[in-house]
């Protein structure tokens, strides 16, 4: 069973605050991803990492940044939150290799910026 | 430009009957297709997948059909159960060099009624 954890589950924060969304996985997966989803919309890839010290921007432009200092940890940071950042953020991981293993998702963080 | 489309935002089916969820795509380079199921306040969970070299994959009550010439895939659930009520996302994979990315549809909310 996939073990990927996101904290916090819900976050309400004021404009201008710095926030970090945490994502950890215990499966030793080298690939990790951040998706953003608004209600009724598709999931958009905003960041991904194929290993330690490797990060790339996804298909949807995002003002957030990510880091990958450890295999199991892939936090996402917003330096100055704005109401336009209100969304659900989903972290996912997948095992090594060019294989057909599906992504395993965490339960997401629902962010509201007031 | 949305490359993966789920044109039905919602579907209601009676318990015991067949549920058919549809997905259309535009990029013929997609090589792998997946269906994810999402309950409220949870992350998507993998349901079933199909390679582009196949036209059918079956797993218990779930069958996915792929029609490459029509760029169309469908998920059949039979018999439908109340626990199947969730949002279903279709996803398609594209390899670009060393990267492998999933593109998601907007989802179809399935409600299975008693």
PDB file of C-alpha atoms in Angstrom:
ATOM      1  CA  UNK A   1       0.000   0.000   0.000  1.00  0.00           C
ATOM      2  CA  UNK A   2       1.228   3.451  -0.919  1.00  0.00           C
ATOM      3  CA  UNK A   3       2.396   5.647   1.925  1.00  0.00           C
ATOM      4  CA  UNK A   4       2.538   9.282   0.964  1.00  0.00           C
ATOM      5  CA  UNK A   5       1.683  11.968   3.463  1.00  0.00           C
ATOM      6  CA  UNK A   6       0.750  15.591   3.065  1.00  0.00           C
ATOM      7  CA  UNK A   7       0.439  18.180   5.794  1.00  0.00           C
ATOM      8  CA  UNK A   8      -1.482  20.206   6.572  1.00  0.00           C
ATOM      9  CA  UNK A   9      -4.736  18.840   5.141  1.00  0.00           C
ATOM     10  CA  UNK A  10      -6.359  22.266   5.295  1.00  0.00           C
ATOM     11  CA  UNK A  11      -4.765  25.690   5.560  1.00  0.00           C
ATOM     12  CA  UNK A  12      -6.395  29.125   5.716  1.00  0.00           C
ATOM     13  CA  UNK A  13      -3.883  31.933   5.630  1.00  0.00           C
ATOM     14  CA  UNK A  14      -3.761  35.657   4.984  1.00  0.00           C
ATOM     15  CA  UNK A  15      -2.318  37.363   1.942  1.00  0.00           C
ATOM     16  CA  UNK A  16       1.426  37.923   2.006  1.00  0.00           C
ATOM     17  CA  UNK A  17       2.280  35.056   4.342  1.00  0.00           C
ATOM     18  CA  UNK A  18       4.969  32.510   3.521  1.00  0.00           C
ATOM     19  CA  UNK A  19       3.770  28.919   3.551  1.00  0.00           C
ATOM     20  CA  UNK A  20       5.308  25.493   3.071  1.00  0.00           C
ATOM     21  CA  UNK A  21       3.252  22.463   2.145  1.00  0.00           C
ATOM     22  CA  UNK A  22       4.860  19.236   3.276  1.00  0.00           C
ATOM     23  CA  UNK A  23       4.983  15.968   1.351  1.00  0.00           C
ATOM     24  CA  UNK A  24       6.737  12.802   2.457  1.00  0.00           C
ATOM     25  CA  UNK A  25       6.750   9.272   1.143  1.00  0.00           C
ATOM     26  CA  UNK A  26       8.144   6.128   2.743  1.00  0.00           C
ATOM     27  CA  UNK A  27       8.343   3.956  -0.355  1.00  0.00           C
ATOM     28  CA  UNK A  28      11.779   5.056  -1.559  1.00  0.00           C
ATOM     29  CA  UNK A  29      10.301   6.401  -4.780  1.00  0.00           C
ATOM     30  CA  UNK A  30      12.706   8.564  -6.733  1.00  0.00           C
ATOM     31  CA  UNK A  31      10.052  10.441  -8.707  1.00  0.00           C
ATOM     32  CA  UNK A  32       7.819  12.960  -6.966  1.00  0.00           C
ATOM     33  CA  UNK A  33       5.277  15.419  -8.302  1.00  0.00           C
ATOM     34  CA  UNK A  34       3.097  18.344  -7.268  1.00  0.00           C
ATOM     35  CA  UNK A  35      -0.265  18.834  -8.931  1.00  0.00           C
ATOM     36  CA  UNK A  36      -2.709  21.694  -8.500  1.00  0.00           C
ATOM     37  CA  UNK A  37      -6.431  21.190  -8.888  1.00  0.00           C
ATOM     38  CA  UNK A  38      -9.344  23.604  -8.782  1.00  0.00           C
ATOM     39  CA  UNK A  39     -12.903  22.262  -8.328  1.00  0.00           C
ATOM     40  CA  UNK A  40     -14.279  20.708 -11.500  1.00  0.00           C
ATOM     41  CA  UNK A  41     -10.991  21.117 -13.290  1.00  0.00           C
ATOM     42  CA  UNK A  42      -8.186  18.819 -14.329  1.00  0.00           C
ATOM     43  CA  UNK A  43      -5.064  18.214 -12.286  1.00  0.00           C
ATOM     44  CA  UNK A  44      -2.211  20.404 -13.495  1.00  0.00           C
ATOM     45  CA  UNK A  45       1.430  19.418 -12.995  1.00  0.00           C
ATOM     46  CA  UNK A  46       3.309  22.329 -11.411  1.00  0.00           C
ATOM     47  CA  UNK A  47       6.576  20.700 -10.269  1.00  0.00           C
ATOM     48  CA  UNK A  48       8.332  17.368 -10.474  1.00  0.00           C
ATOM     49  CA  UNK A  49      11.553  15.758  -9.330  1.00  0.00           C
ATOM     50  CA  UNK A  50      13.340  12.670 -10.559  1.00  0.00           C
ATOM     51  CA  UNK A  51      15.695  12.448  -7.600  1.00  0.00           C
ATOM     52  CA  UNK A  52      17.636  14.291  -4.935  1.00  0.00           C
ATOM     53  CA  UNK A  53      18.708  17.790  -6.012  1.00  0.00           C
ATOM     54  CA  UNK A  54      16.637  17.482  -9.194  1.00  0.00           C
ATOM     55  CA  UNK A  55      13.569  19.698  -9.654  1.00  0.00           C
ATOM     56  CA  UNK A  56      11.725  20.826 -12.760  1.00  0.00           C
ATOM     57  CA  UNK A  57       8.772  23.067 -13.471  1.00  0.00           C
ATOM     58  CA  UNK A  58       5.654  21.398 -14.767  1.00  0.00           C
ATOM     59  CA  UNK A  59       3.170  22.329 -17.431  1.00  0.00           C
ATOM     60  CA  UNK A  60       1.307  24.959 -15.411  1.00  0.00           C
ATOM     61  CA  UNK A  61       3.238  28.048 -14.433  1.00  0.00           C
ATOM     62  CA  UNK A  62       3.351  28.448 -10.680  1.00  0.00           C
ATOM     63  CA  UNK A  63       4.867  31.008  -8.333  1.00  0.00           C
ATOM     64  CA  UNK A  64       5.664  28.245  -5.887  1.00  0.00           C
ATOM     65  CA  UNK A  65       9.078  26.643  -5.487  1.00  0.00           C
ATOM     66  CA  UNK A  66      10.125  23.153  -4.451  1.00  0.00           C
ATOM     67  CA  UNK A  67      13.203  21.443  -3.077  1.00  0.00           C
ATOM     68  CA  UNK A  68      14.390  17.835  -2.962  1.00  0.00           C
ATOM     69  CA  UNK A  69      17.162  17.489  -0.417  1.00  0.00           C
ATOM     70  CA  UNK A  70      16.101  14.026   0.680  1.00  0.00           C
ATOM     71  CA  UNK A  71      14.510  11.240  -1.354  1.00  0.00           C
ATOM     72  CA  UNK A  72      11.474  10.998   0.878  1.00  0.00           C
ATOM     73  CA  UNK A  73      10.703  14.701   1.211  1.00  0.00           C
ATOM     74  CA  UNK A  74       9.401  17.135  -1.436  1.00  0.00           C
ATOM     75  CA  UNK A  75       8.099  20.364   0.145  1.00  0.00           C
ATOM     76  CA  UNK A  76       6.414  23.151  -1.790  1.00  0.00           C
ATOM     77  CA  UNK A  77       6.842  26.788  -0.729  1.00  0.00           C
ATOM     78  CA  UNK A  78       4.949  29.967  -1.512  1.00  0.00           C
ATOM     79  CA  UNK A  79       6.983  32.997  -0.455  1.00  0.00           C
ATOM     80  CA  UNK A  80       4.021  35.365  -0.448  1.00  0.00           C
ATOM     81  CA  UNK A  81       0.572  33.820  -0.628  1.00  0.00           C
ATOM     82  CA  UNK A  82      -2.170  35.489  -2.670  1.00  0.00           C
ATOM     83  CA  UNK A  83      -5.883  34.713  -3.100  1.00  0.00           C
ATOM     84  CA  UNK A  84      -5.101  33.382  -6.607  1.00  0.00           C
ATOM     85  CA  UNK A  85      -3.118  30.594  -4.918  1.00  0.00           C
ATOM     86  CA  UNK A  86      -6.306  29.225  -3.366  1.00  0.00           C
ATOM     87  CA  UNK A  87      -6.533  25.661  -4.646  1.00  0.00           C
ATOM     88  CA  UNK A  88      -5.965  22.022  -3.777  1.00  0.00           C
ATOM     89  CA  UNK A  89      -2.369  20.858  -3.947  1.00  0.00           C
ATOM     90  CA  UNK A  90      -1.735  17.149  -4.494  1.00  0.00           C
ATOM     91  CA  UNK A  91       1.617  15.440  -4.064  1.00  0.00           C
ATOM     92  CA  UNK A  92       2.401  12.158  -5.809  1.00  0.00           C
ATOM     93  CA  UNK A  93       5.261   9.728  -6.261  1.00  0.00           C
ATOM     94  CA  UNK A  94       6.235   6.823  -8.481  1.00  0.00           C
ATOM     95  CA  UNK A  95       9.018   4.224  -8.406  1.00  0.00           C
ATOM     96  CA  UNK A  96      12.247   4.233 -10.433  1.00  0.00           C
ATOM     97  CA  UNK A  97      12.482   3.295 -14.079  1.00  0.00           C
ATOM     98  CA  UNK A  98      10.489   3.944 -17.207  1.00  0.00           C
ATOM     99  CA  UNK A  99       7.732   1.617 -16.163  1.00  0.00           C
ATOM    100  CA  UNK A 100       3.991   1.526 -16.029  1.00  0.00           C
ATOM    101  CA  UNK A 101       3.655   1.962 -12.290  1.00  0.00           C
ATOM    102  CA  UNK A 102       0.912   4.467 -11.576  1.00  0.00           C
ATOM    103  CA  UNK A 103       1.325   7.573  -9.499  1.00  0.00           C
ATOM    104  CA  UNK A 104       0.504   7.278  -5.821  1.00  0.00           C
ATOM    105  CA  UNK A 105      -1.177  10.399  -4.472  1.00  0.00           C
ATOM    106  CA  UNK A 106      -1.358  11.897  -1.034  1.00  0.00           C
ATOM    107  CA  UNK A 107      -4.647  13.213   0.337  1.00  0.00           C
ATOM    108  CA  UNK A 108      -3.826  16.757  -0.654  1.00  0.00           C
ATOM    109  CA  UNK A 109      -3.675  20.144   1.025  1.00  0.00           C
ATOM    110  CA  UNK A 110      -6.593  22.468   0.494  1.00  0.00           C
ATOM    111  CA  UNK A 111      -5.203  25.986   0.657  1.00  0.00           C
ATOM    112  CA  UNK A 112      -7.349  29.079   1.109  1.00  0.00           C
ATOM    113  CA  UNK A 113      -5.695  32.490   0.984  1.00  0.00           C
ATOM    114  CA  UNK A 114      -7.854  35.317   2.320  1.00  0.00           C
TER     115      UNK A 114
ATOM    116  CA  UNK B   1      -5.618  23.400 -25.381  1.00  0.00           C
ATOM    117  CA  UNK B   2      -6.995  20.475 -23.419  1.00  0.00           C
ATOM    118  CA  UNK B   3      -5.463  17.244 -24.680  1.00  0.00           C
ATOM    119  CA  UNK B   4      -7.565  14.934 -22.528  1.00  0.00           C
ATOM    120  CA  UNK B   5     -11.286  15.597 -22.353  1.00  0.00           C
ATOM    121  CA  UNK B   6     -14.050  14.155 -20.267  1.00  0.00           C
ATOM    122  CA  UNK B   7     -17.133  15.764 -21.713  1.00  0.00           C
ATOM    123  CA  UNK B   8     -19.607  14.477 -19.149  1.00  0.00           C
ATOM    124  CA  UNK B   9     -19.153  16.265 -15.838  1.00  0.00           C
ATOM    125  CA  UNK B  10     -21.585  13.940 -14.106  1.00  0.00           C
ATOM    126  CA  UNK B  11     -23.343  10.594 -14.505  1.00  0.00           C
ATOM    127  CA  UNK B  12     -26.057   8.924 -12.458  1.00  0.00           C
ATOM    128  CA  UNK B  13     -26.545   5.153 -12.635  1.00  0.00           C
ATOM    129  CA  UNK B  14     -28.745   2.773 -10.727  1.00  0.00           C
ATOM    130  CA  UNK B  15     -27.107   0.159  -8.513  1.00  0.00           C
ATOM    131  CA  UNK B  16     -26.466  -3.068 -10.414  1.00  0.00           C
ATOM    132  CA  UNK B  17     -26.481  -1.422 -13.825  1.00  0.00           C
ATOM    133  CA  UNK B  18     -23.482  -0.625 -15.997  1.00  0.00           C
ATOM    134  CA  UNK B  19     -21.613   2.680 -15.668  1.00  0.00           C
ATOM    135  CA  UNK B  20     -19.778   3.899 -18.755  1.00  0.00           C
ATOM    136  CA  UNK B  21     -17.362   6.791 -18.400  1.00  0.00           C
ATOM    137  CA  UNK B  22     -15.835   8.283 -21.515  1.00  0.00           C
ATOM    138  CA  UNK B  23     -12.601  10.057 -22.309  1.00  0.00           C
ATOM    139  CA  UNK B  24     -11.271  11.558 -25.541  1.00  0.00           C
ATOM    140  CA  UNK B  25      -7.732  12.626 -26.301  1.00  0.00           C
ATOM    141  CA  UNK B  26      -6.015  14.530 -29.082  1.00  0.00           C
ATOM    142  CA  UNK B  27      -2.334  13.572 -28.869  1.00  0.00           C
ATOM    143  CA  UNK B  28      -1.556  10.359 -30.740  1.00  0.00           C
ATOM    144  CA  UNK B  29       1.810  10.152 -28.929  1.00  0.00           C
ATOM    145  CA  UNK B  30       0.194   9.188 -25.630  1.00  0.00           C
ATOM    146  CA  UNK B  31       1.393   5.655 -24.895  1.00  0.00           C
ATOM    147  CA  UNK B  32      -0.405   4.712 -21.692  1.00  0.00           C
ATOM    148  CA  UNK B  33      -3.776   5.562 -20.212  1.00  0.00           C
ATOM    149  CA  UNK B  34      -4.990   5.381 -16.642  1.00  0.00           C
ATOM    150  CA  UNK B  35      -8.177   5.855 -14.692  1.00  0.00           C
ATOM    151  CA  UNK B  36      -8.125   7.299 -11.198  1.00  0.00           C
ATOM    152  CA  UNK B  37     -10.928   7.459  -8.677  1.00  0.00           C
ATOM    153  CA  UNK B  38     -11.231  10.296  -6.187  1.00  0.00           C
ATOM    154  CA  UNK B  39     -13.395  10.567  -3.097  1.00  0.00           C
ATOM    155  CA  UNK B  40     -14.008  13.980  -1.503  1.00  0.00           C
ATOM    156  CA  UNK B  41     -11.153  15.197   0.711  1.00  0.00           C
ATOM    157  CA  UNK B  42      -8.879  12.398  -0.504  1.00  0.00           C
ATOM    158  CA  UNK B  43      -6.237  12.116  -3.189  1.00  0.00           C
ATOM    159  CA  UNK B  44      -6.864  10.197  -6.417  1.00  0.00           C
ATOM    160  CA  UNK B  45      -6.317   6.449  -6.243  1.00  0.00           C
ATOM    161  CA  UNK B  46      -5.285   4.355  -9.213  1.00  0.00           C
ATOM    162  CA  UNK B  47      -8.030   2.153 -10.637  1.00  0.00           C
ATOM    163  CA  UNK B  48      -7.013   0.569 -13.927  1.00  0.00           C
ATOM    164  CA  UNK B  49      -4.748   1.251 -16.898  1.00  0.00           C
ATOM    165  CA  UNK B  50      -4.179   0.246 -20.492  1.00  0.00           C
ATOM    166  CA  UNK B  51      -1.225   0.385 -22.835  1.00  0.00           C
ATOM    167  CA  UNK B  52      -1.700   1.983 -26.230  1.00  0.00           C
ATOM    168  CA  UNK B  53      -0.862  -1.353 -27.883  1.00  0.00           C
ATOM    169  CA  UNK B  54      -3.937  -2.994 -26.368  1.00  0.00           C
ATOM    170  CA  UNK B  55      -7.631  -2.381 -26.848  1.00  0.00           C
ATOM    171  CA  UNK B  56      -9.030  -3.857 -23.645  1.00  0.00           C
ATOM    172  CA  UNK B  57      -7.992  -4.451 -20.079  1.00  0.00           C
ATOM    173  CA  UNK B  58     -10.193  -6.014 -17.452  1.00  0.00           C
ATOM    174  CA  UNK B  59      -9.889  -6.132 -13.675  1.00  0.00           C
ATOM    175  CA  UNK B  60     -12.871  -7.513 -11.822  1.00  0.00           C
ATOM    176  CA  UNK B  61     -15.843  -5.220 -12.279  1.00  0.00           C
ATOM    177  CA  UNK B  62     -13.746  -2.672 -14.176  1.00  0.00           C
ATOM    178  CA  UNK B  63     -12.911  -2.810 -17.878  1.00  0.00           C
ATOM    179  CA  UNK B  64     -11.152  -0.164 -19.909  1.00  0.00           C
ATOM    180  CA  UNK B  65     -11.530  -0.053 -23.680  1.00  0.00           C
ATOM    181  CA  UNK B  66      -9.212   1.855 -25.993  1.00  0.00           C
ATOM    182  CA  UNK B  67     -10.085   2.866 -29.548  1.00  0.00           C
ATOM    183  CA  UNK B  68      -6.907   4.399 -30.959  1.00  0.00           C
ATOM    184  CA  UNK B  69      -8.357   5.338 -34.309  1.00  0.00           C
ATOM    185  CA  UNK B  70     -11.058   7.360 -32.575  1.00  0.00           C
ATOM    186  CA  UNK B  71      -8.686   8.543 -29.824  1.00  0.00           C
ATOM    187  CA  UNK B  72     -11.262   7.427 -27.314  1.00  0.00           C
ATOM    188  CA  UNK B  73     -11.235   5.337 -24.189  1.00  0.00           C
ATOM    189  CA  UNK B  74     -13.980   4.291 -21.857  1.00  0.00           C
ATOM    190  CA  UNK B  75     -14.280   2.781 -18.418  1.00  0.00           C
ATOM    191  CA  UNK B  76     -17.033   0.258 -17.800  1.00  0.00           C
ATOM    192  CA  UNK B  77     -18.106  -0.633 -14.298  1.00  0.00           C
ATOM    193  CA  UNK B  78     -20.459  -3.558 -14.000  1.00  0.00           C
ATOM    194  CA  UNK B  79     -22.322  -4.058 -11.806  1.00  0.00           C
ATOM    195  CA  UNK B  80     -22.207  -0.564 -10.328  1.00  0.00           C
ATOM    196  CA  UNK B  81     -22.234  -0.303  -6.556  1.00  0.00           C
ATOM    197  CA  UNK B  82     -22.977   2.654  -4.239  1.00  0.00           C
ATOM    198  CA  UNK B  83     -19.318   2.645  -3.146  1.00  0.00           C
ATOM    199  CA  UNK B  84     -18.351   3.444  -6.715  1.00  0.00           C
ATOM    200  CA  UNK B  85     -19.797   6.937  -6.288  1.00  0.00           C
ATOM    201  CA  UNK B  86     -16.782   9.225  -6.758  1.00  0.00           C
ATOM    202  CA  UNK B  87     -15.095  11.441  -9.309  1.00  0.00           C
ATOM    203  CA  UNK B  88     -13.266   9.512 -12.031  1.00  0.00           C
ATOM    204  CA  UNK B  89     -10.291  11.036 -13.816  1.00  0.00           C
ATOM    205  CA  UNK B  90      -8.893   9.826 -17.086  1.00  0.00           C
ATOM    206  CA  UNK B  91      -5.133  10.386 -17.555  1.00  0.00           C
ATOM    207  CA  UNK B  92      -2.762   9.908 -20.480  1.00  0.00           C
ATOM    208  CA  UNK B  93       1.010   9.531 -20.398  1.00  0.00           C
ATOM    209  CA  UNK B  94       3.500  11.147 -22.734  1.00  0.00           C
ATOM    210  CA  UNK B  95       7.239  10.477 -22.842  1.00  0.00           C
ATOM    211  CA  UNK B  96       9.408  13.479 -23.703  1.00  0.00           C
ATOM    212  CA  UNK B  97      13.069  12.535 -23.663  1.00  0.00           C
ATOM    213  CA  UNK B  98      13.773  11.336 -20.149  1.00  0.00           C
ATOM    214  CA  UNK B  99      10.578  12.801 -18.706  1.00  0.00           C
ATOM    215  CA  UNK B 100       7.247  11.067 -18.419  1.00  0.00           C
ATOM    216  CA  UNK B 101       4.191  13.198 -17.707  1.00  0.00           C
ATOM    217  CA  UNK B 102       0.531  12.548 -17.094  1.00  0.00           C
ATOM    218  CA  UNK B 103      -2.181  14.776 -18.512  1.00  0.00           C
ATOM    219  CA  UNK B 104      -5.512  14.572 -16.722  1.00  0.00           C
ATOM    220  CA  UNK B 105      -9.071  15.173 -17.814  1.00  0.00           C
ATOM    221  CA  UNK B 106     -11.493  17.297 -15.789  1.00  0.00           C
ATOM    222  CA  UNK B 107     -13.211  14.302 -14.236  1.00  0.00           C
ATOM    223  CA  UNK B 108     -16.682  12.766 -14.264  1.00  0.00           C
ATOM    224  CA  UNK B 109     -18.680  12.593 -11.069  1.00  0.00           C
ATOM    225  CA  UNK B 110     -20.419   9.219 -10.876  1.00  0.00           C
ATOM    226  CA  UNK B 111     -23.346   8.756  -8.565  1.00  0.00           C
ATOM    227  CA  UNK B 112     -24.679   5.248  -8.076  1.00  0.00           C
ATOM    228  CA  UNK B 113     -28.195   5.320  -6.710  1.00  0.00           C
ATOM    229  CA  UNK B 114     -30.052   2.613  -4.817  1.00  0.00           C
TER     230      UNK B 114
END
